[in-house]
Amino acid sequence: MSNPYVPILVLMGVAAVLALGGVGASAIIGPKRYNRAKLEGYECGIDPTPHAVGGGRFPIKYYLVAMTFIIFDIEVVFMYPWAVAFGELALFGVVAMMTFLVLITVPFVYEWRRGGFEWD
Amino acid sequence: MPGLTLVPTQVAVATGADFSNDTWWIVAIKAVGVVVFLLTSVLVAIWFERKVVARMQIRPGPNVHGPFGLLQSLADAMKLLLKEDINVKAADKVLYLLAPMISVFASLLIFAVIPLGPEVSIFGVVTPLQLTDFPVSVLYILAAASFGVYGIVLGGWASGSTYPLLGGVRSTAQVISYELAMGLSLVSVFILAGSMSTSQIVASQEQIWWFLPLLPAFVIYFISMVGEVNRLPFDLPEAEGELVSGFMTEYSSMKFAWFFLAEYINMLNVSAIATTLFFGGWRAPFGLHLINDGMFNEGWWPLLWFLAKLWTFMFLFVWIRGTLLRFRYDQFMKFGWKILIPAALVWIVMVAAVQSVRQFTDIDLQTLLIALGVVAVVAIGLSFLIPEKKAPPATEGEPEEFDAFAGGYPVPPLPGQTLPPSPRRRARLAEETEQRTATAVLTAEADASTTDQPSDGEEEEPRG
């Protein structure tokens, strides 16, 4: 194989067939016995809370975590090419990356001090 | 270079696996082989986990179906296949169906770039025991792992129920937080190996496995990989006492089985990544490669070493599960963001500093290590000179009255704090003392001569 990504596509095909096939098989083989209570959401026996239907709400903290993640994930991914080409980029690369690290650490410390990582 | 040759000074980027001989049917065999390998491994892993946990709790574990209960998980899988496929009413139909499939699909992809062994001969074709490899394999692994999060968050959201929603967002926050620490811990491996291709990273570990020089990075990776796959002590998304089953609550039959399967495949995945990046991949342990001209590093032998290392990690997972308790969520997030990530950043700076001194200056490793040791000793010595922060003097005397309802909900008193008597009790106390004084006065009036009456008016508190 000349293109190394072709086997990935083949594996994706096999995985997709398995994923679809399993769910499909159980839908065909499994019994069908209608019961209204079975189709309700599970909430320890009581009627489901209405607001959960169609969205539902959850604490804003999770959004904060997601936003912080995006910032730092870019940092991480940006470090990979530098790490791989560490030898070729030589001292210039090290100095540049350390500057970048300092620049990204400042907001990290800022968010820490402002309580961005406090849960509650 | 005299002295230590811990790590090759000039990292010659090792040549990776050569896939030029692969034909289409070799690729097909390997792709199906990867999936079959993962499915059978999961069946064994479930049995293995149940058996080991059972032994840790001094009970036999599954022992009915097949020899040593080996067919137990197969029986469970068949049962799940034959169960009714329920689609809950409030669910978003398409995403609800899609979520378990995404989970299992993403988890199956990672093993494509894991080298199970060096070149072997399959039906006369010499080919590496690895589906494929490219210069950014590890990035592909991280991408596939991140893709798996979609299954969790969509499954939790699309169920249209409260517990799955909370479990889903919790799980997502957890996985993405720990993915950062995981990604940072891998950077130092790339610096030393000079590559992100898995087969080249394995090839670069010919002299020493990276977990030894990069022990802190490995520790960070190990902790975050447990957090990444939602296993105890980090299994908060499905904390049974709080969230029933987390994002899987509304799933049944094969859809539930897919989530379950994906969780175990992910365990295998992160173990395989740890093996490949830190433990030399398929390389023979304990200097076995010196025997018989490297016999144990050729042919099908390396598959054995790879599996041994993989299952050591699986055992560690089970061991941790059998030993540790679940974290509290705020502690867990604090640990990830405030300890693991800063530690990983500091470690990267240290590795970069040491590597640049080694590669871009004439100082050899021995001098460098001695210099680092001197610096460390001086730093530790100085840290003793810093006066310890004195604990604030314990407040003696009258124990403060403690307001149990200050935070809006009742909390028990800590040692040193005493609860004020409750309003009801206060009323009763007043009543009792009133009665007592009354009777005391009466008895004192009645027989003033007898003095051996117990006079315990205010000391005796009603207990209860």
Coordinates of C-alpha atoms in Angstrom, one line a residue:
Chain A
M1 CA 0.0 0.0 0.0
S2 CA 1.5 3.3 -1.0
N3 CA -0.9 5.5 0.9
P4 CA -0.7 4.8 4.7
Y5 CA -4.2 6.2 5.2
V6 CA -6.0 3.6 3.1
P7 CA -5.8 0.9 5.8
I8 CA -7.4 3.3 8.2
L9 CA -10.4 3.6 5.8
V10 CA -10.6 -0.2 5.6
L11 CA -10.6 -0.5 9.4
M12 CA -13.2 2.3 9.6
G13 CA -15.4 0.2 7.2
V14 CA -15.0 -2.9 9.3
A15 CA -15.7 -1.0 12.5
A16 CA -18.8 0.7 11.0
V17 CA -20.2 -2.6 9.8
L18 CA -19.8 -4.1 13.3
A19 CA -21.2 -1.0 15.1
L20 CA -24.3 -0.9 12.8
G21 CA -24.7 -4.7 12.6
G22 CA -24.8 -5.2 16.3
V23 CA -27.5 -2.7 17.0
G24 CA -29.4 -3.8 13.9
A25 CA -29.3 -7.4 14.9
S26 CA -30.6 -6.8 18.3
A27 CA -33.4 -4.6 16.9
I28 CA -34.4 -7.6 14.6
I29 CA -33.8 -10.5 17.0
G30 CA -35.0 -8.9 20.2
P31 CA -38.6 -9.3 21.4
K32 CA -41.1 -6.4 21.2
R33 CA -43.5 -6.1 24.1
Y34 CA -45.1 -2.7 24.4
N35 CA -45.4 -1.1 27.8
R36 CA -45.9 2.6 28.4
A37 CA -43.8 2.7 31.5
K38 CA -40.8 1.1 29.7
L39 CA -40.6 4.1 27.3
E40 CA -40.5 6.7 30.0
G41 CA -37.2 8.1 31.1
Y42 CA -35.7 6.6 34.3
E43 CA -36.0 8.8 37.4
C44 CA -36.2 6.4 40.3
G45 CA -39.8 5.6 39.7
I46 CA -41.3 9.1 39.7
D47 CA -42.6 10.8 36.5
P48 CA -39.7 12.3 34.6
T49 CA -38.8 16.0 35.4
P50 CA -40.3 18.0 32.5
H51 CA -37.3 20.3 31.9
A52 CA -35.0 17.4 31.1
V53 CA -37.1 16.7 28.0
G54 CA -35.7 18.5 25.0
G55 CA -32.4 19.8 26.3
G56 CA -32.3 20.1 30.0
R57 CA -30.1 22.3 32.0
F58 CA -26.7 21.7 33.6
P59 CA -24.2 23.9 35.6
I60 CA -22.4 26.6 33.6
K61 CA -19.1 25.3 35.1
Y62 CA -19.0 22.7 32.3
Y63 CA -18.9 25.4 29.6
L64 CA -16.0 27.0 31.4
V65 CA -14.1 23.8 31.5
A66 CA -14.8 23.3 27.8
M67 CA -13.5 26.8 26.9
T68 CA -10.4 26.4 29.0
F69 CA -9.8 23.0 27.4
I70 CA -9.9 24.5 23.9
I71 CA -7.2 27.1 24.8
F72 CA -4.9 24.6 26.3
D73 CA -5.5 21.9 23.8
I74 CA -4.3 24.2 21.1
E75 CA -1.2 24.8 23.3
V76 CA -0.6 21.0 23.5
V77 CA -1.0 20.4 19.8
F78 CA 1.2 23.4 19.0
M79 CA 4.0 21.7 21.0
Y80 CA 3.9 18.5 19.1
P81 CA 5.6 19.7 15.9
W82 CA 8.3 21.4 17.9
A83 CA 8.9 18.3 20.0
V84 CA 9.3 16.2 16.9
A85 CA 11.6 18.6 15.2
F86 CA 13.5 19.4 18.4
G87 CA 16.9 18.7 17.0
E88 CA 16.4 20.6 13.7
L89 CA 14.9 23.7 15.2
A90 CA 17.8 23.8 17.7
L91 CA 18.2 26.6 20.3
F92 CA 15.9 29.0 18.3
G93 CA 13.0 26.5 18.7
V94 CA 13.6 26.0 22.4
V95 CA 13.6 29.8 23.1
A96 CA 10.6 30.4 20.9
M97 CA 8.7 27.5 22.6
M98 CA 9.6 28.7 26.1
T99 CA 8.4 32.2 25.2
F100 CA 5.1 30.7 24.0
L101 CA 4.9 28.6 27.2
V102 CA 5.3 31.7 29.4
L103 CA 2.7 33.5 27.4
I104 CA 0.2 30.7 27.8
T105 CA 1.1 30.3 31.5
V106 CA 0.1 33.9 32.3
P107 CA -3.6 33.3 31.4
F108 CA -3.4 30.0 33.2
V109 CA -2.2 31.7 36.4
Y110 CA -4.8 34.4 35.9
E111 CA -7.6 32.0 35.5
W112 CA -6.4 30.1 38.6
R113 CA -6.2 33.2 40.7
R114 CA -9.7 34.3 39.5
G115 CA -11.1 31.0 40.7
G116 CA -11.7 29.5 37.2
F117 CA -10.6 26.1 38.4
E118 CA -12.6 26.1 41.6
W119 CA -15.6 23.8 41.5
D120 CA -18.6 25.1 43.4
Chain B
M1 CA 31.3 9.2 25.5
P2 CA 32.6 7.9 28.9
G3 CA 30.3 7.2 31.7
L4 CA 26.6 6.9 31.5
T5 CA 25.0 6.2 28.2
L6 CA 21.5 6.4 29.5
V7 CA 20.1 7.9 26.3
P8 CA 21.6 8.2 22.9
T9 CA 23.0 11.7 22.6
Q10 CA 22.2 12.5 19.0
V11 CA 18.8 11.0 18.5
A12 CA 19.1 9.3 15.2
V13 CA 15.5 9.0 14.1
A14 CA 15.0 5.3 13.8
T15 CA 13.5 3.9 10.7
G16 CA 9.9 2.9 11.1
A17 CA 8.0 -0.1 9.8
D18 CA 8.0 -0.7 6.1
F19 CA 4.5 -1.3 4.6
S20 CA 5.5 -1.4 1.0
N21 CA 4.8 -5.2 0.7
D22 CA 1.2 -4.9 1.8
T23 CA -1.3 -6.0 -0.7
W24 CA -5.0 -5.3 -0.4
W25 CA -5.8 -8.7 1.0
I26 CA -3.1 -8.3 3.7
V27 CA -4.7 -5.0 4.7
A28 CA -8.1 -6.7 4.8
I29 CA -6.8 -9.5 7.0
K30 CA -5.1 -7.1 9.3
A31 CA -8.1 -4.8 9.6
V32 CA -10.4 -7.7 10.4
G33 CA -7.7 -9.2 12.7
V34 CA -7.6 -5.9 14.7
V35 CA -11.3 -6.0 15.2
V36 CA -11.4 -9.7 16.1
F37 CA -8.4 -9.3 18.4
L38 CA -10.2 -6.4 20.3
L39 CA -13.5 -8.2 20.6
T40 CA -11.9 -11.4 22.0
S41 CA -9.7 -9.4 24.2
V42 CA -12.7 -7.6 25.7
L43 CA -14.5 -10.9 26.3
V44 CA -11.4 -12.1 28.2
A45 CA -10.9 -8.7 29.9
I46 CA -14.4 -8.7 31.4
W47 CA -13.9 -12.3 32.7
F48 CA -10.4 -11.3 33.9
E49 CA -11.7 -8.3 35.8
R50 CA -14.5 -10.1 37.4
K51 CA -12.2 -13.0 38.4
V52 CA -9.4 -10.8 39.8
V53 CA -11.8 -8.5 41.7
A54 CA -13.5 -11.6 43.1
R55 CA -10.2 -13.0 44.2
M56 CA -9.3 -9.7 45.9
Q57 CA -12.6 -9.9 47.7
I58 CA -12.1 -13.5 48.6
R59 CA -14.9 -15.0 46.5
P60 CA -14.7 -17.3 43.5
G61 CA -16.1 -15.0 40.8
P62 CA -17.6 -16.4 37.6
N63 CA -17.0 -20.2 37.5
V64 CA -20.1 -21.8 36.0
H65 CA -19.9 -21.3 32.2
G66 CA -17.0 -23.0 30.5
P67 CA -13.6 -23.8 32.1
F68 CA -12.9 -21.3 35.0
G69 CA -16.1 -19.4 33.9
L70 CA -14.3 -18.2 30.7
L71 CA -17.5 -18.2 28.7
Q72 CA -19.3 -16.0 31.1
S73 CA -18.9 -12.8 29.2
L74 CA -19.9 -14.6 25.9
A75 CA -23.1 -15.7 27.6
D76 CA -23.7 -12.1 28.9
A77 CA -23.1 -10.8 25.3
M78 CA -25.6 -13.3 23.9
K79 CA -28.2 -12.3 26.6
L80 CA -27.8 -8.6 25.7
L81 CA -28.3 -9.4 22.0
L82 CA -31.5 -11.2 22.7
K83 CA -33.0 -8.5 24.9
E84 CA -35.6 -6.0 23.8
D85 CA -34.3 -2.9 22.0
I86 CA -36.0 0.0 23.8
N87 CA -36.1 3.5 22.4
V88 CA -37.2 5.8 25.1
K89 CA -40.0 8.2 24.2
A90 CA -38.3 11.5 25.2
A91 CA -35.1 10.6 23.2
D92 CA -33.8 12.4 20.2
K93 CA -34.1 9.4 17.9
V94 CA -31.2 9.8 15.5
L95 CA -28.6 10.8 18.0
Y96 CA -29.8 8.3 20.6
L97 CA -29.2 5.6 18.1
L98 CA -26.0 7.0 16.8
A99 CA -24.2 7.6 20.2
P100 CA -23.3 4.0 21.1
M101 CA -22.2 3.3 17.5
I102 CA -19.9 6.4 17.6
S103 CA -18.5 5.1 20.9
V104 CA -17.6 1.7 19.7
F105 CA -16.5 2.9 16.2
A106 CA -14.0 5.4 17.7
S107 CA -12.6 2.9 20.2
L108 CA -12.0 0.3 17.4
L109 CA -9.8 2.8 15.4
I110 CA -6.9 3.3 17.7
F111 CA -5.3 -0.1 17.4
A112 CA -4.7 0.5 13.7
V113 CA -1.4 2.3 14.5
I114 CA -0.3 0.2 17.5
P115 CA 2.7 -2.0 16.6
L116 CA 2.0 -5.5 17.9
G117 CA 5.3 -6.8 16.6
P118 CA 8.1 -6.4 14.1
E119 CA 8.0 -7.9 10.6
V120 CA 6.5 -11.3 10.3
S121 CA 5.5 -13.4 7.4
I122 CA 1.8 -13.8 6.7
F123 CA 1.1 -16.3 3.9
G124 CA 4.5 -15.6 2.5
V125 CA 4.3 -11.9 2.6
V126 CA 6.7 -10.1 4.9
T127 CA 4.9 -7.3 6.7
P128 CA 4.9 -5.5 10.0
L129 CA 2.5 -6.7 12.6
Q130 CA 0.7 -3.4 12.5
L131 CA -2.1 -2.2 10.3
T132 CA -0.6 1.0 9.3
D133 CA 1.7 3.8 10.4
F134 CA 2.3 7.4 9.4
P135 CA 4.3 10.3 10.7
V136 CA 1.5 11.6 12.9
S137 CA 0.3 8.3 14.4
V138 CA 0.0 9.6 18.0
L139 CA -2.0 12.6 16.9
Y140 CA -4.3 10.2 15.1
I141 CA -4.7 8.2 18.3
L142 CA -5.6 11.3 20.3
A143 CA -8.0 12.4 17.6
A144 CA -9.8 9.0 17.6
A145 CA -9.9 9.1 21.4
S146 CA -11.4 12.6 21.4
F147 CA -14.0 11.5 18.8
G148 CA -15.1 8.8 21.2
V149 CA -16.2 11.6 23.6
Y150 CA -19.0 12.4 21.1
G151 CA -20.6 9.1 21.9
I152 CA -20.7 9.8 25.6
V153 CA -21.9 13.4 25.4
L154 CA -24.5 12.8 22.6
G155 CA -25.8 9.6 24.4
G156 CA -26.2 11.6 27.6
W157 CA -27.9 14.5 25.9
A158 CA -30.1 12.6 23.5
S159 CA -31.6 10.3 26.1
G160 CA -33.9 13.2 27.2
S161 CA -33.6 12.3 30.9
T162 CA -31.9 14.0 33.8
Y163 CA -29.4 11.4 35.0
P164 CA -27.9 10.7 31.6
L165 CA -27.6 14.4 30.9
L166 CA -25.6 15.0 34.1
G167 CA -23.6 11.9 33.5
G168 CA -22.8 12.9 30.0
V169 CA -21.6 16.4 30.8
R170 CA -19.6 15.2 33.7
S171 CA -17.9 12.6 31.6
T172 CA -17.1 15.1 28.9
A173 CA -15.6 17.5 31.4
Q174 CA -13.6 14.7 32.9
V175 CA -12.3 13.3 29.7
I176 CA -11.3 16.6 28.2
S177 CA -9.6 17.8 31.4
Y178 CA -7.5 14.7 31.6
E179 CA -6.8 14.6 27.9
L180 CA -4.7 17.8 28.4
A181 CA -2.5 16.2 31.0
M182 CA -2.2 13.2 28.8
G183 CA -1.3 15.1 25.7
L184 CA 1.3 17.1 27.7
S185 CA 2.9 14.0 29.2
L186 CA 3.5 12.7 25.7
V187 CA 5.5 15.7 24.5
S188 CA 8.6 14.6 26.3
V189 CA 8.5 11.2 24.6
F190 CA 8.4 13.0 21.2
I191 CA 11.4 15.1 22.2
L192 CA 13.5 12.1 23.0
A193 CA 12.2 9.8 20.2
G194 CA 12.2 12.6 17.6
S195 CA 9.1 11.2 16.0
M196 CA 5.3 10.8 16.4
S197 CA 5.1 7.6 14.4
T198 CA 4.5 4.7 16.7
S199 CA 6.8 2.2 15.0
Q200 CA 9.6 4.8 15.1
I201 CA 9.0 5.4 18.8
V202 CA 9.2 1.7 19.4
A203 CA 12.4 1.6 17.4
S204 CA 13.9 4.5 19.3
Q205 CA 13.5 2.5 22.6
E206 CA 16.2 -0.1 21.6
Q207 CA 18.6 1.0 24.3
I208 CA 16.2 2.0 27.1
W209 CA 12.5 2.1 27.5
W210 CA 11.3 5.7 27.9
F211 CA 9.5 5.2 31.2
L212 CA 12.9 5.2 33.0
P213 CA 14.3 8.5 31.9
L214 CA 10.8 10.0 31.7
L215 CA 9.3 8.6 34.9
P216 CA 7.3 11.7 35.9
A217 CA 5.8 11.9 32.4
F218 CA 4.8 8.2 32.7
V219 CA 3.3 8.8 36.1
I220 CA 1.2 11.7 34.7
Y221 CA 0.2 9.6 31.7
F222 CA -0.8 6.7 33.9
I223 CA -3.0 8.8 36.2
S224 CA -4.6 10.6 33.3
M225 CA -5.2 7.4 31.3
V226 CA -7.3 6.1 34.2
G227 CA -9.2 9.4 34.2
E228 CA -9.6 9.2 30.4
V229 CA -11.3 5.9 30.4
N230 CA -13.6 6.7 33.3
R231 CA -12.4 3.9 35.5
L232 CA -12.3 3.8 39.3
P233 CA -11.2 5.9 41.2
F234 CA -12.3 8.3 38.5
D235 CA -15.6 6.7 37.4
L236 CA -17.6 9.8 38.3
P237 CA -19.8 9.7 35.1
E238 CA -21.4 6.5 36.3
A239 CA -21.2 7.0 40.1
E240 CA -24.0 4.6 40.9
G241 CA -24.9 6.3 44.2
E242 CA -25.3 9.7 42.5
L243 CA -26.2 9.2 38.8
V244 CA -27.7 5.7 38.5
S245 CA -25.6 4.7 35.4
G246 CA -24.6 8.1 34.1
F247 CA -25.0 8.4 30.3
M248 CA -25.9 4.7 29.8
T249 CA -29.0 4.9 32.0
E250 CA -31.5 4.9 29.2
Y251 CA -29.8 2.4 27.0
S252 CA -30.6 -1.3 26.9
S253 CA -29.9 -4.4 24.8
M254 CA -27.1 -4.1 22.2
K255 CA -26.9 -0.3 22.5
F256 CA -25.9 -0.7 26.1
A257 CA -23.5 -3.4 25.1
W258 CA -21.8 -1.1 22.7
F259 CA -21.1 1.5 25.4
F260 CA -19.8 -1.3 27.6
L261 CA -17.7 -2.7 24.8
A262 CA -16.3 0.7 24.1
E263 CA -15.2 1.2 27.7
Y264 CA -13.3 -2.0 27.7
I265 CA -11.7 -1.4 24.3
N266 CA -10.6 2.0 25.5
M267 CA -8.9 0.4 28.5
L268 CA -7.1 -1.8 26.0
N269 CA -6.3 1.2 23.9
V270 CA -4.7 3.3 26.6
S271 CA -2.8 0.3 27.9
A272 CA -1.5 -0.3 24.4
I273 CA -0.4 3.4 24.1
A274 CA 1.4 3.2 27.5
T275 CA 3.1 0.0 26.3
T276 CA 4.1 1.5 23.0
L277 CA 5.3 4.9 24.1
F278 CA 6.8 4.1 27.5
F279 CA 7.5 0.4 27.8
G280 CA 9.2 -0.4 24.5
G281 CA 6.2 -1.7 22.7
W282 CA 6.9 -5.3 21.5
R283 CA 10.5 -5.3 22.8
A284 CA 11.6 -8.3 24.9
P285 CA 11.9 -7.5 28.6
F286 CA 14.7 -8.3 31.1
G287 CA 17.5 -8.4 28.5
L288 CA 15.9 -11.4 26.8
H289 CA 16.9 -9.9 23.5
L290 CA 20.6 -10.7 24.2
I291 CA 19.8 -14.4 24.1
N292 CA 20.5 -16.3 20.9
D293 CA 21.3 -13.2 18.7
G294 CA 18.1 -11.4 19.4
M295 CA 15.8 -14.3 18.7
F296 CA 13.2 -13.0 21.1
N297 CA 12.9 -9.7 19.2
E298 CA 12.0 -11.3 15.9
G299 CA 9.1 -13.1 14.3
W300 CA 6.1 -13.8 16.4
W301 CA 7.8 -13.7 19.8
P302 CA 7.3 -9.9 20.2
L303 CA 3.6 -10.4 20.1
L304 CA 3.9 -12.3 23.4
W305 CA 5.9 -9.5 25.1
F306 CA 3.4 -6.9 23.8
L307 CA 0.5 -8.9 25.2
A308 CA 2.3 -9.4 28.5
K309 CA 2.8 -5.7 28.9
L310 CA -0.7 -4.9 27.8
W311 CA -2.3 -7.3 30.3
T312 CA 0.0 -6.0 33.1
F313 CA -1.6 -2.6 32.6
M314 CA -5.1 -4.3 32.5
F315 CA -4.2 -5.9 35.8
L316 CA -3.2 -2.6 37.2
F317 CA -6.6 -1.2 36.2
V318 CA -8.4 -4.0 38.0
W319 CA -6.1 -3.7 41.0
I320 CA -6.8 0.0 41.3
R321 CA -10.5 -0.7 41.0
G322 CA -10.2 -3.3 43.8
T323 CA -8.2 -0.9 46.1
L324 CA -9.2 2.7 45.7
L325 CA -12.4 4.6 46.4
R326 CA -14.1 7.0 44.1
F327 CA -12.9 10.6 44.1
R328 CA -15.2 13.5 44.9
Y329 CA -15.9 15.6 41.7
D330 CA -14.4 18.9 42.9
Q331 CA -11.3 17.1 44.2
F332 CA -11.0 15.3 40.9
M333 CA -11.2 18.4 38.8
K334 CA -8.8 20.2 41.1
F335 CA -6.3 17.3 40.8
G336 CA -6.4 17.4 37.0
W337 CA -6.2 21.2 36.5
K338 CA -4.1 22.3 39.5
I339 CA -1.7 19.4 39.9
L340 CA -1.4 17.2 36.8
I341 CA -1.3 20.0 34.1
P342 CA 1.2 22.3 35.9
A343 CA 3.4 19.3 36.8
A344 CA 3.4 18.2 33.1
L345 CA 4.3 21.7 32.0
V346 CA 7.2 21.9 34.4
W347 CA 8.4 18.5 33.3
I348 CA 8.4 19.6 29.6
V349 CA 10.4 22.7 30.4
M350 CA 12.9 20.5 32.3
V351 CA 13.2 17.9 29.5
A352 CA 13.6 20.7 27.0
A353 CA 16.3 22.4 29.1
V354 CA 18.3 19.1 29.6
Q355 CA 17.9 18.1 26.0
S356 CA 19.0 21.4 24.6
V357 CA 22.1 21.4 26.9
R358 CA 22.9 17.9 25.6
Q359 CA 22.3 18.5 21.9
F360 CA 23.4 22.1 21.4
T361 CA 26.4 22.4 23.8
D362 CA 29.5 20.3 24.4
I363 CA 28.6 19.4 28.0
D364 CA 28.3 15.6 28.2
L365 CA 25.5 13.8 30.1
Q366 CA 27.6 12.9 33.1
T367 CA 28.6 16.5 33.9
L368 CA 25.1 17.6 33.3
L369 CA 23.6 15.0 35.7
I370 CA 26.2 16.0 38.3
A371 CA 25.4 19.6 37.9
L372 CA 21.6 18.9 38.2
G373 CA 22.3 16.8 41.3
V374 CA 24.2 19.6 42.9
V375 CA 21.5 22.1 42.1
A376 CA 18.9 19.7 43.5
V377 CA 20.9 19.2 46.7
V378 CA 21.4 22.9 47.1
A379 CA 17.7 23.6 46.6
I380 CA 16.7 20.9 49.1
G381 CA 19.3 22.3 51.6
L382 CA 17.9 25.8 51.1
S383 CA 14.4 24.6 51.6
F384 CA 15.3 23.5 55.1
L385 CA 16.5 27.0 55.9
I386 CA 13.1 28.5 55.2
P387 CA 11.3 28.7 58.5
E388 CA 8.3 26.5 58.6
K389 CA 5.0 28.3 58.7
K390 CA 3.9 28.2 62.3
A391 CA 0.4 26.9 62.8
P392 CA -1.9 29.6 64.2
P393 CA -2.0 29.1 68.0
A394 CA -4.9 26.9 68.9
T395 CA -7.7 29.0 70.3
E396 CA -8.0 27.9 73.9
G397 CA -10.8 28.6 76.3
E398 CA -14.5 28.8 75.7
P399 CA -15.5 26.7 72.7
E400 CA -17.3 28.8 70.2
E401 CA -20.9 28.3 69.6
F402 CA -21.3 26.7 66.3
D403 CA -24.1 27.6 63.9
A404 CA -24.9 24.4 62.1
F405 CA -27.2 26.1 59.7
A406 CA -24.8 28.9 58.6
G407 CA -24.4 27.4 55.1
G408 CA -28.1 27.0 54.5
Y409 CA -28.1 23.3 55.2
P410 CA -27.2 21.4 58.4
V411 CA -23.5 20.3 58.8
P412 CA -22.2 18.2 61.7
P413 CA -19.8 19.9 64.1
L414 CA -16.1 19.4 63.7
P415 CA -13.8 18.3 66.6
G416 CA -13.6 21.3 69.0
Q417 CA -17.0 22.7 68.0
T418 CA -20.1 22.1 70.1
L419 CA -23.6 22.4 69.0
P420 CA -25.8 24.8 70.8
P421 CA -28.8 22.9 72.3
S422 CA -31.6 22.8 69.9
P423 CA -34.6 25.1 70.5
R424 CA -36.8 22.2 71.5
R425 CA -34.1 20.9 73.9
R426 CA -33.6 24.4 75.3
A427 CA -37.3 24.7 76.2
R428 CA -37.2 21.2 77.8
L429 CA -34.0 22.1 79.7
A430 CA -35.6 25.2 81.1
E431 CA -38.7 23.3 82.0
E432 CA -36.6 20.6 83.8
T433 CA -34.4 23.1 85.8
E434 CA -37.6 24.9 86.8
Q435 CA -39.1 21.7 88.0
R436 CA -35.9 20.7 89.8
T437 CA -35.5 24.0 91.6
A438 CA -39.1 23.7 92.6
T439 CA -38.7 20.2 94.0
A440 CA -35.4 21.2 95.6
V441 CA -37.0 24.0 97.3
L442 CA -39.8 21.8 98.4
T443 CA -37.6 19.0 99.7
A444 CA -35.3 21.5 101.4
E445 CA -38.3 22.9 103.1
A446 CA -39.7 19.4 103.9
D447 CA -36.5 18.0 105.6
A448 CA -33.8 20.5 106.0
S449 CA -31.9 18.0 108.3
T450 CA -31.1 15.3 105.6
T451 CA -28.1 16.6 103.6
D452 CA -27.4 13.5 101.5
Q453 CA -29.8 14.5 98.8
P454 CA -28.2 14.6 95.4
S455 CA -28.0 18.2 94.3
D456 CA -27.2 17.8 90.6
G457 CA -29.4 20.6 89.3
E458 CA -27.6 21.8 86.2
E459 CA -24.9 19.3 85.6
E460 CA -27.1 16.4 84.5
E461 CA -28.1 16.9 81.0
P462 CA -30.7 14.8 79.4
R463 CA -28.9 12.5 76.9
G464 CA -30.4 11.5 73.7

